[in-house]
Tab-separated table of C-alpha atoms in Angstrom:
chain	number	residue	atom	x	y	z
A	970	UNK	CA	18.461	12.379	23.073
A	971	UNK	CA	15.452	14.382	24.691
A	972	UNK	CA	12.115	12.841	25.422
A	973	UNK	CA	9.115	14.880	25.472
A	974	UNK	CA	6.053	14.519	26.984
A	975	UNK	CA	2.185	14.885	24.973
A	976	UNK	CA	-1.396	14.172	26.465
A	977	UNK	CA	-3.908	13.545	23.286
A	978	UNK	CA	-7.677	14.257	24.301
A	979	UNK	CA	-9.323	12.160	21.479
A	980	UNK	CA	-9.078	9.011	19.657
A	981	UNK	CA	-7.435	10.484	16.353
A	982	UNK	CA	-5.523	13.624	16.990
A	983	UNK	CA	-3.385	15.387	15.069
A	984	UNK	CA	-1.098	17.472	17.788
A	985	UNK	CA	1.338	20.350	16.370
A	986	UNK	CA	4.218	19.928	18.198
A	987	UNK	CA	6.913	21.941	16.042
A	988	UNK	CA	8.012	24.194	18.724
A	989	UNK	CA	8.344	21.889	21.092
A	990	UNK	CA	10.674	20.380	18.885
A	991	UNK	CA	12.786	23.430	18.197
A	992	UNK	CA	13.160	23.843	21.708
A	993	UNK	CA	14.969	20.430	21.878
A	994	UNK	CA	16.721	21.142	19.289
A	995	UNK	CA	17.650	24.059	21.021
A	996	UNK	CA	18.854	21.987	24.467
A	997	UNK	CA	20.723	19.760	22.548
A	998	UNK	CA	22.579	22.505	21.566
A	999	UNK	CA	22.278	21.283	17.273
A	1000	UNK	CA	23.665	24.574	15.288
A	1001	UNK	CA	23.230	22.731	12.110
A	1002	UNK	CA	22.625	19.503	10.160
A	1003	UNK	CA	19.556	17.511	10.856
A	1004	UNK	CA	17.791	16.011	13.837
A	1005	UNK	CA	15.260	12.677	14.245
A	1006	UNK	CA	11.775	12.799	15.854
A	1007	UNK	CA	10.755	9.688	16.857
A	1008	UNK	CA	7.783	8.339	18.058
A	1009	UNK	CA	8.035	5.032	20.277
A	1010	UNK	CA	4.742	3.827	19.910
A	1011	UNK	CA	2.792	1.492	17.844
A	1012	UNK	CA	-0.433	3.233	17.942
A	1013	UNK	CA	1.202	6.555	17.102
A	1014	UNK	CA	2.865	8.149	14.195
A	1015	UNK	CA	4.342	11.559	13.071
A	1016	UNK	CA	4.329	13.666	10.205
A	1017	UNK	CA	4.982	16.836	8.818
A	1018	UNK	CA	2.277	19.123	6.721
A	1019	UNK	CA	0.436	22.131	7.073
A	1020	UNK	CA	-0.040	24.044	10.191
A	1021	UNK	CA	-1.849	27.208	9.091
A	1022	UNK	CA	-5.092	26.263	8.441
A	1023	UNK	CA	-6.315	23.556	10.884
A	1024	UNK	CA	-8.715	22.379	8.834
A	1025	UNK	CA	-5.796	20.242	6.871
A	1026	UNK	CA	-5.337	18.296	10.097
A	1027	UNK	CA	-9.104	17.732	10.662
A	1028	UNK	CA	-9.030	16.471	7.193
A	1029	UNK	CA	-5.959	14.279	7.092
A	1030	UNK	CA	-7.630	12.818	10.402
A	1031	UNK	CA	-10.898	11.899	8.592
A	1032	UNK	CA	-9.584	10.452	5.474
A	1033	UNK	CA	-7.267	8.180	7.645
A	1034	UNK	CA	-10.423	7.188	9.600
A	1035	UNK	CA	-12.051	6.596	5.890
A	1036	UNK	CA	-9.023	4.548	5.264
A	1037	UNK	CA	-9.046	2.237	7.622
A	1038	UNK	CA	-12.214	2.217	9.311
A	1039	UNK	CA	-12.487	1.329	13.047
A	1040	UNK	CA	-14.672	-1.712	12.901
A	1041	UNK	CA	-12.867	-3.909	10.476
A	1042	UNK	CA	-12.209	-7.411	9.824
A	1043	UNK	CA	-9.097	-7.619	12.035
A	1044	UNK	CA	-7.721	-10.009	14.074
A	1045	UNK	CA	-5.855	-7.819	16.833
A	1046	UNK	CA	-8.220	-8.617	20.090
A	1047	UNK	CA	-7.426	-5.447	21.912
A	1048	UNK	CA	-9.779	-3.466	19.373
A	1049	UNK	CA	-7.249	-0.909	18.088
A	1050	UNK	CA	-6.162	-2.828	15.097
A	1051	UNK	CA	-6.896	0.145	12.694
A	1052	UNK	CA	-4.514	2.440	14.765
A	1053	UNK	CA	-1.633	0.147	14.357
A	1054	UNK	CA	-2.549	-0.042	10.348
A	1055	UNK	CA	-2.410	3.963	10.260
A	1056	UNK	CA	0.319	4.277	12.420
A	1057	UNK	CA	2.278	1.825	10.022
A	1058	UNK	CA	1.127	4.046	7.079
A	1059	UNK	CA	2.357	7.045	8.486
A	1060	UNK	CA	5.708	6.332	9.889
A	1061	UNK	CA	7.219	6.653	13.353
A	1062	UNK	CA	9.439	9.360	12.308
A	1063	UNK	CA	10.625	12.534	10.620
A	1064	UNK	CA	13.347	13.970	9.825
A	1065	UNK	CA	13.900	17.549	9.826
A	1066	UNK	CA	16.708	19.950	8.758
A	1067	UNK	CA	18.229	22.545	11.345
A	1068	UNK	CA	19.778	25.598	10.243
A	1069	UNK	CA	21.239	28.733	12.661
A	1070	UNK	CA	20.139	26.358	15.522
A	1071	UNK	CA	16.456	26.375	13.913
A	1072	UNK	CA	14.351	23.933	12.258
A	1073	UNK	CA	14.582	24.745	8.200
A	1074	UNK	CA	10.484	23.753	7.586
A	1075	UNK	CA	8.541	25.328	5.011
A	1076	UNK	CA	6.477	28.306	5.039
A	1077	UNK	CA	3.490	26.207	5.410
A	1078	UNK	CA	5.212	23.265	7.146
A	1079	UNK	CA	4.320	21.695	10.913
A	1080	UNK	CA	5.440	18.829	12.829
A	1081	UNK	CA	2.422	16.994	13.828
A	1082	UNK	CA	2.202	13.975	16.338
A	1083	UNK	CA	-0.248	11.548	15.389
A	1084	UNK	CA	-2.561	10.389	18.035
A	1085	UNK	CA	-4.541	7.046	16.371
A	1086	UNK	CA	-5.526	5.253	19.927
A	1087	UNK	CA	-6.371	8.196	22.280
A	1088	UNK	CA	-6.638	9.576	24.319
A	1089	UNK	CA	-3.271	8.404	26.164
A	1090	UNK	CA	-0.250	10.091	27.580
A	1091	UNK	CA	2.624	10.060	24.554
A	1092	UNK	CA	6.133	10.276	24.042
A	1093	UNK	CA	8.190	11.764	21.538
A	1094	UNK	CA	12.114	11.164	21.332
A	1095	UNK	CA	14.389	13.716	19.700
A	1096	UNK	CA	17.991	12.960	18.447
B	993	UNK	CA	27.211	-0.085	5.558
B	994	UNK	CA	26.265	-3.705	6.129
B	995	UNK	CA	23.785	-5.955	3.923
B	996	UNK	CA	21.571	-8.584	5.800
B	997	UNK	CA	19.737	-11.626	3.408
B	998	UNK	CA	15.808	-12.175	4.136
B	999	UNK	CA	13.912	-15.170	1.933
B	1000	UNK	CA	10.220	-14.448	2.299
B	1001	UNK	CA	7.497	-17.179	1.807
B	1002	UNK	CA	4.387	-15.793	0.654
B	1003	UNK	CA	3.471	-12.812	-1.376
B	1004	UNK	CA	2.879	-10.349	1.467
B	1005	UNK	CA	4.886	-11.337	4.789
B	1006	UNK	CA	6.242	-9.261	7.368
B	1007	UNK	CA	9.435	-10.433	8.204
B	1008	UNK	CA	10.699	-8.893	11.889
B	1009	UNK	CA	14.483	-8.235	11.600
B	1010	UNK	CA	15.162	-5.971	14.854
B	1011	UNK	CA	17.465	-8.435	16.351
B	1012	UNK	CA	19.294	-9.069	12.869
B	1013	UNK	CA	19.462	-4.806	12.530
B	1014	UNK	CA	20.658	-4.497	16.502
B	1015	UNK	CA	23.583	-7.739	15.474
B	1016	UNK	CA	24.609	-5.090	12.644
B	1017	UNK	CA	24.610	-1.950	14.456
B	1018	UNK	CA	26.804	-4.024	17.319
B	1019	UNK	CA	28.816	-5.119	14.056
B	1020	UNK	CA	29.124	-1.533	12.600
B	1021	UNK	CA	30.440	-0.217	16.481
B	1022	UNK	CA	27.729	2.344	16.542
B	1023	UNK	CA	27.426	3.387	20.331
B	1024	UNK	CA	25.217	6.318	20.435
B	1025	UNK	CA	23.162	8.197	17.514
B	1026	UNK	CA	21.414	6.827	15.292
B	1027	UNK	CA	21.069	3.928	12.349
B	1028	UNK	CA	19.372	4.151	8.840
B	1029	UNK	CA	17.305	0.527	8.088
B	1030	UNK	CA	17.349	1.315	3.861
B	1031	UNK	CA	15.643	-1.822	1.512
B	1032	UNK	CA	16.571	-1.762	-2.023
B	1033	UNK	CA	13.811	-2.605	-3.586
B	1034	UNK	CA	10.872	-1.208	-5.143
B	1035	UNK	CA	8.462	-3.975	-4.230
B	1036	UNK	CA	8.708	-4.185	-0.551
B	1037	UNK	CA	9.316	-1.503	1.871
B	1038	UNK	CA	10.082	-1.461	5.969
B	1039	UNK	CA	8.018	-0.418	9.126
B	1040	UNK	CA	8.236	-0.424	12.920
B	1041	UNK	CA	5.148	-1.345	14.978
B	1042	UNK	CA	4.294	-4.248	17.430
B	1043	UNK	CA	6.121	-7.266	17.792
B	1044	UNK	CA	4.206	-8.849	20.997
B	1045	UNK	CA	1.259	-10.059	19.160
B	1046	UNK	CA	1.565	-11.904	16.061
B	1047	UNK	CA	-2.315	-10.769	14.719
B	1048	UNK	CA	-1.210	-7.037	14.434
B	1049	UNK	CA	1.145	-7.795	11.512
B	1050	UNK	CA	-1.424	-9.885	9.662
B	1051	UNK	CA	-3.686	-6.976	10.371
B	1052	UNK	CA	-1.390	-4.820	8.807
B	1053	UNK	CA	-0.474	-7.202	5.757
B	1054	UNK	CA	-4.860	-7.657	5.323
B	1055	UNK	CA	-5.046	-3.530	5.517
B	1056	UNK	CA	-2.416	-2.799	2.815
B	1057	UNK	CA	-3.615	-5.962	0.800
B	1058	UNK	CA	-7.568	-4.136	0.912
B	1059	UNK	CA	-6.279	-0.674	0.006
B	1060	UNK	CA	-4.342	-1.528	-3.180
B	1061	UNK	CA	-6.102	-4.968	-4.427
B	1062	UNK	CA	-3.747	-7.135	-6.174
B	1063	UNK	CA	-5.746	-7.274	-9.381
B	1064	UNK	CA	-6.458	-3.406	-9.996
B	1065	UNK	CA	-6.644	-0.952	-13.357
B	1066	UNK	CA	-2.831	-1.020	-13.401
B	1067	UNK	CA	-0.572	-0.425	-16.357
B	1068	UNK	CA	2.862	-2.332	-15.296
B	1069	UNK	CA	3.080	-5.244	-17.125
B	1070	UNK	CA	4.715	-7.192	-14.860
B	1071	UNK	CA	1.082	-7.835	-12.531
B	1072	UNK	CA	2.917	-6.291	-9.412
B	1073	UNK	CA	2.045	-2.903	-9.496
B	1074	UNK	CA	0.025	-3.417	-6.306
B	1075	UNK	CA	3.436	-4.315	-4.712
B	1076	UNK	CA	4.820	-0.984	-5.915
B	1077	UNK	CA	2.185	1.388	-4.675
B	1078	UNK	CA	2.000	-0.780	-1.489
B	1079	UNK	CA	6.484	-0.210	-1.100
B	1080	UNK	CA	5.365	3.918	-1.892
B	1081	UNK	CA	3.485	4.217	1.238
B	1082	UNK	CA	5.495	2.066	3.584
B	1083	UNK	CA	8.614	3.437	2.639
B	1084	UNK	CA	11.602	2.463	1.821
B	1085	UNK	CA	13.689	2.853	4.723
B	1086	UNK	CA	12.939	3.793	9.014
B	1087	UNK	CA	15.301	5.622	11.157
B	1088	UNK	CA	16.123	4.133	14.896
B	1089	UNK	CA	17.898	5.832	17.284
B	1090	UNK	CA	20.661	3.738	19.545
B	1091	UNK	CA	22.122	4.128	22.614
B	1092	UNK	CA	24.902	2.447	24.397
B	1093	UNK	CA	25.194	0.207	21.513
B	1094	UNK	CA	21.271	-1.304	21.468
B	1095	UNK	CA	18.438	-0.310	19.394
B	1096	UNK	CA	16.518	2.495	21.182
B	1097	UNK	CA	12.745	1.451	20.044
B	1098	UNK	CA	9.217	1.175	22.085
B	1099	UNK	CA	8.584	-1.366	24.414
B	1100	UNK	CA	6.092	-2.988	21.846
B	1101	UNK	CA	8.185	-1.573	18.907
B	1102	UNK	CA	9.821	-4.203	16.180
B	1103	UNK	CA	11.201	-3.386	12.863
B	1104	UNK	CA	9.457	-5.309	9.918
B	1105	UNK	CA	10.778	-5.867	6.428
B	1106	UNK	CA	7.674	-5.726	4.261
B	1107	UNK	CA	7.832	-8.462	1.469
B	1108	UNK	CA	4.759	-7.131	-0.864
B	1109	UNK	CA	5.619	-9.779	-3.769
B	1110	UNK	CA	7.102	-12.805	-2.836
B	1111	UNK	CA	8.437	-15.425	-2.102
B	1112	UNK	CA	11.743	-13.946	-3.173
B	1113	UNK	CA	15.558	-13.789	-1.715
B	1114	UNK	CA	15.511	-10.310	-0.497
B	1115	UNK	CA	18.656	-7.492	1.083
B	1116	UNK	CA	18.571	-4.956	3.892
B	1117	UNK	CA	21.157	-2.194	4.260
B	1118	UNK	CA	22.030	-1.024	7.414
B	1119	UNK	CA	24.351	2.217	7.454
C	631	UNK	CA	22.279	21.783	1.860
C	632	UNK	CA	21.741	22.619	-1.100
C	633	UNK	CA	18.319	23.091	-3.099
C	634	UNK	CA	17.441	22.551	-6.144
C	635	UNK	CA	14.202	23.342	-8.473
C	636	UNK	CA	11.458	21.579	-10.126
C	637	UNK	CA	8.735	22.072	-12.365
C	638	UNK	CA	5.601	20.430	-12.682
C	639	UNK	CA	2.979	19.671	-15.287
C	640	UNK	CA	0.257	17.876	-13.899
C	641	UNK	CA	-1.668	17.804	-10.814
C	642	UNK	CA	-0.388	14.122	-9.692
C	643	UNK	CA	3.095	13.675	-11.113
C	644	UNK	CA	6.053	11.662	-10.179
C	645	UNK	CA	9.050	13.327	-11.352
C	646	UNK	CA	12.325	11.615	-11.084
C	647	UNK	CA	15.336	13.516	-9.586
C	648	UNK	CA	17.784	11.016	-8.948
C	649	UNK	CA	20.418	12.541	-10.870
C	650	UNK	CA	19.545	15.944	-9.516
C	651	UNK	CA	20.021	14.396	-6.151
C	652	UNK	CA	23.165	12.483	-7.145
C	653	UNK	CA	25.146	15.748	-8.557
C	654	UNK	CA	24.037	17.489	-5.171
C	655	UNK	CA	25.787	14.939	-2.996
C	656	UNK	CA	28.919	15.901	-5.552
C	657	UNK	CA	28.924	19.047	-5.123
C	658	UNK	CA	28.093	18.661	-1.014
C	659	UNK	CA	31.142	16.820	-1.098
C	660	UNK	CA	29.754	14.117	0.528
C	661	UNK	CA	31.830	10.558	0.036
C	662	UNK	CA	30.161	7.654	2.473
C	663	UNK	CA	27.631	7.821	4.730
C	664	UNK	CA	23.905	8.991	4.135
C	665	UNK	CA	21.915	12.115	2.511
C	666	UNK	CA	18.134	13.535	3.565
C	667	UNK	CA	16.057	14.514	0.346
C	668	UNK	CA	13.808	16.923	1.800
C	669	UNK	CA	10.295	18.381	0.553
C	670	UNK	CA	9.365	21.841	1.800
C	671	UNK	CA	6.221	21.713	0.709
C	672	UNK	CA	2.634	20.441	1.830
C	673	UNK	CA	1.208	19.429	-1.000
C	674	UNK	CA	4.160	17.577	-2.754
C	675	UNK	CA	6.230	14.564	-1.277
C	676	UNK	CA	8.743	12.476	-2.450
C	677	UNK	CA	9.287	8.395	-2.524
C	678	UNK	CA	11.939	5.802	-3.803
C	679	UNK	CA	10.190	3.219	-6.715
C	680	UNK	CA	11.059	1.799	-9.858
C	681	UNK	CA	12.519	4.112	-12.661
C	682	UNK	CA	12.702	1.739	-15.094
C	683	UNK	CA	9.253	0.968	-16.497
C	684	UNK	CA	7.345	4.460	-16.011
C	685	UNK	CA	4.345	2.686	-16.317
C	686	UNK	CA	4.953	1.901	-12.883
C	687	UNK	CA	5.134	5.643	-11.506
C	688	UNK	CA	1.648	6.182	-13.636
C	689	UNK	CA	0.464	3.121	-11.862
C	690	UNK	CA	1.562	5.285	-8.245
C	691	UNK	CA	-0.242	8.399	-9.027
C	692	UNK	CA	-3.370	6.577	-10.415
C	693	UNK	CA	-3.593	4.418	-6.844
C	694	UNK	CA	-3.625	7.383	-4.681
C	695	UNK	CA	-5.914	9.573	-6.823
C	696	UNK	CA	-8.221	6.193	-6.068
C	697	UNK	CA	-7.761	5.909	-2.263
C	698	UNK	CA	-7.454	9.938	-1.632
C	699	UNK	CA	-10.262	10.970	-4.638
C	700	UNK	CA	-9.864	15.255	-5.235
C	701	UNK	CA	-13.221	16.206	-4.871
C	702	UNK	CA	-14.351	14.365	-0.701
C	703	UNK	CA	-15.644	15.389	2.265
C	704	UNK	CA	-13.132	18.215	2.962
C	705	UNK	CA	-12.936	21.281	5.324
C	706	UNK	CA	-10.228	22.911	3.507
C	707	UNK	CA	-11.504	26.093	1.529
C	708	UNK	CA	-8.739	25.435	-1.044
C	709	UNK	CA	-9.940	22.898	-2.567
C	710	UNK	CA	-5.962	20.780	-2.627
C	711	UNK	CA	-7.061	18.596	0.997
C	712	UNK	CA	-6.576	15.359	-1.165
C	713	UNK	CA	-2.818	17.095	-1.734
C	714	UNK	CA	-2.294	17.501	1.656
C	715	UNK	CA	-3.515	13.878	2.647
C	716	UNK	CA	-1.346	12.423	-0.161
C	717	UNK	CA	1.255	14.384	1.304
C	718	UNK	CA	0.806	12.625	4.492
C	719	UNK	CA	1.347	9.593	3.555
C	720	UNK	CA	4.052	9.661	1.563
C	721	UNK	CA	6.034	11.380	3.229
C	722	UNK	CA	8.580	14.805	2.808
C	723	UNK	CA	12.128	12.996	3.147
C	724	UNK	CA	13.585	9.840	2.226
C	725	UNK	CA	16.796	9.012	3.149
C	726	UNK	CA	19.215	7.399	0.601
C	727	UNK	CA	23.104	5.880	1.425
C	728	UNK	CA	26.144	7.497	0.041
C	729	UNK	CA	29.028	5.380	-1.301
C	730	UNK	CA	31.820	6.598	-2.835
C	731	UNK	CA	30.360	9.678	-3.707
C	732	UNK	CA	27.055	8.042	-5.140
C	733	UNK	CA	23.773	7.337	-4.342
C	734	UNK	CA	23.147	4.186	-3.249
C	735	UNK	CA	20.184	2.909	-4.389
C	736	UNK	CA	19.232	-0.298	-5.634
C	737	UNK	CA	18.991	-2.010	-9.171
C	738	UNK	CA	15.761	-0.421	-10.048
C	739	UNK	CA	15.288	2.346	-7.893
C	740	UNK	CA	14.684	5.880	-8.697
C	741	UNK	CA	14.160	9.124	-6.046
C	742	UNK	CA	10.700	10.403	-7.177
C	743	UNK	CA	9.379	13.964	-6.226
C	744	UNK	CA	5.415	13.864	-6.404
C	745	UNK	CA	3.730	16.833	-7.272
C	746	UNK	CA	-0.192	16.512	-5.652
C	747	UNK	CA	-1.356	20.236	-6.567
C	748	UNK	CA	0.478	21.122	-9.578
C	749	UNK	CA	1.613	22.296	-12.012
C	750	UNK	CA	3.717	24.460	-9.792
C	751	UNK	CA	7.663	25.370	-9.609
C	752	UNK	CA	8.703	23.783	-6.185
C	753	UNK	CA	11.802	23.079	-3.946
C	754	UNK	CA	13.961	20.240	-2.821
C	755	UNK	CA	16.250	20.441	-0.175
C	756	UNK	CA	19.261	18.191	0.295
C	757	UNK	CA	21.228	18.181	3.636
């Protein structure tokens, strides 16, 4: 398992972090098969979509935000309630396929760590 | 592959099972790698986020149970299709990576089986 | 892995691939253990629901066309950013058991590829 390190700079953040990852993959020394990107945070998820364009993130960011607003009815005293809703909609990991030693995503396809409670200093497991 | 039993009390609950999973992965000898939490069902699903406070998991139940209202425009004659759509985007199964035989989550990380039409006699697979 | 090839219809669509899925693991030659279903793709994902009423899968697509409408506030020149946010949370892999040499998935459960931008001939990977 390899940990690595990410520092979000705003309260939702949508952080590409695919090569990152295929430089793990790379360390643990995976030729082929699959490998699990974890994140170990409640306030924090991960998911894979487009990377070309980064107007897709901005808008998978906003329409979260739409989705569960900030200020809602919740419970949760520390305040961050809503992150811990998207994080739970988004999942805490991926799993991608590795091929030649590389990560087999689509043309289009990204890894993205999900910043919902920024900004904070993250971490991201890889297995 | 090993099958735990949950009963759920009330329509949407989130049950946390980590210790239950981290009894099976000790059961199925798993030492290092990682362990596939599968429910099969199509009206509840599983997520990982906080444990420590008790408010974040109503939070979550009150999110999901705003998004997809129980009384909607649905079709499925059986009056649970809320449950369904709310299973679709939770997901029916998490990955957790383990290490020298324990559960390798978060500090505030717990593993929640999502009952999103109950109160029913429910199964987890753990493989 | 091994990939196989669908056509959609429709922009939202849930298309069921189970069996697709299940003669893939056949001829993978896998016997016990687990399987990724993979989804190359940004606009597309793929979930596990019920396959026996397919009222219920129209019920699916109708709930996210109401929490992710087509035509929003979106950046995205291409006009598909409710695609890519369906995408999102959906998900691009589910995992499913192998037993025997067969899926296992529960009673009523079904692997369902969903198509967010079609019609369009797209790919699923299984590893």
């Amino acid at each position: 398992m390899l940990e690595i390190s990410i520092q979000s700079r705003r309260r939702t953040e949508l952080i590409e972090i695919s090569s990152r990852v295929e430089e793990a993959v790379r360390r643990l020394g995976r030729h082929d098969g699959s490998v699990t990107v974890y994140v170990p945070h409640t306030t924090a998820g991960i998911l894979i979509n487009e990377n070309a364009d980064p107007d897709v993130a901005a808008d998978i960011e906003a329409a979260l935000d739409r989705l569960v607003p900030w200020h809602g009815p919740y419970r949760h005293g520390e305040g961050n309630a809503a992150a811990h809703v998207k994080a739970s909609l988004v999942g805490s990991s991926v799993r991608v396929l590795v091929r030649d030693g590389k990560l087999a995503l689509g043309t289009w396809q990204g890894i993205f760590f999900c910043e919902f409670d920024g900004p904070r200093r993250r971490r991201v497991w890889i297995a």
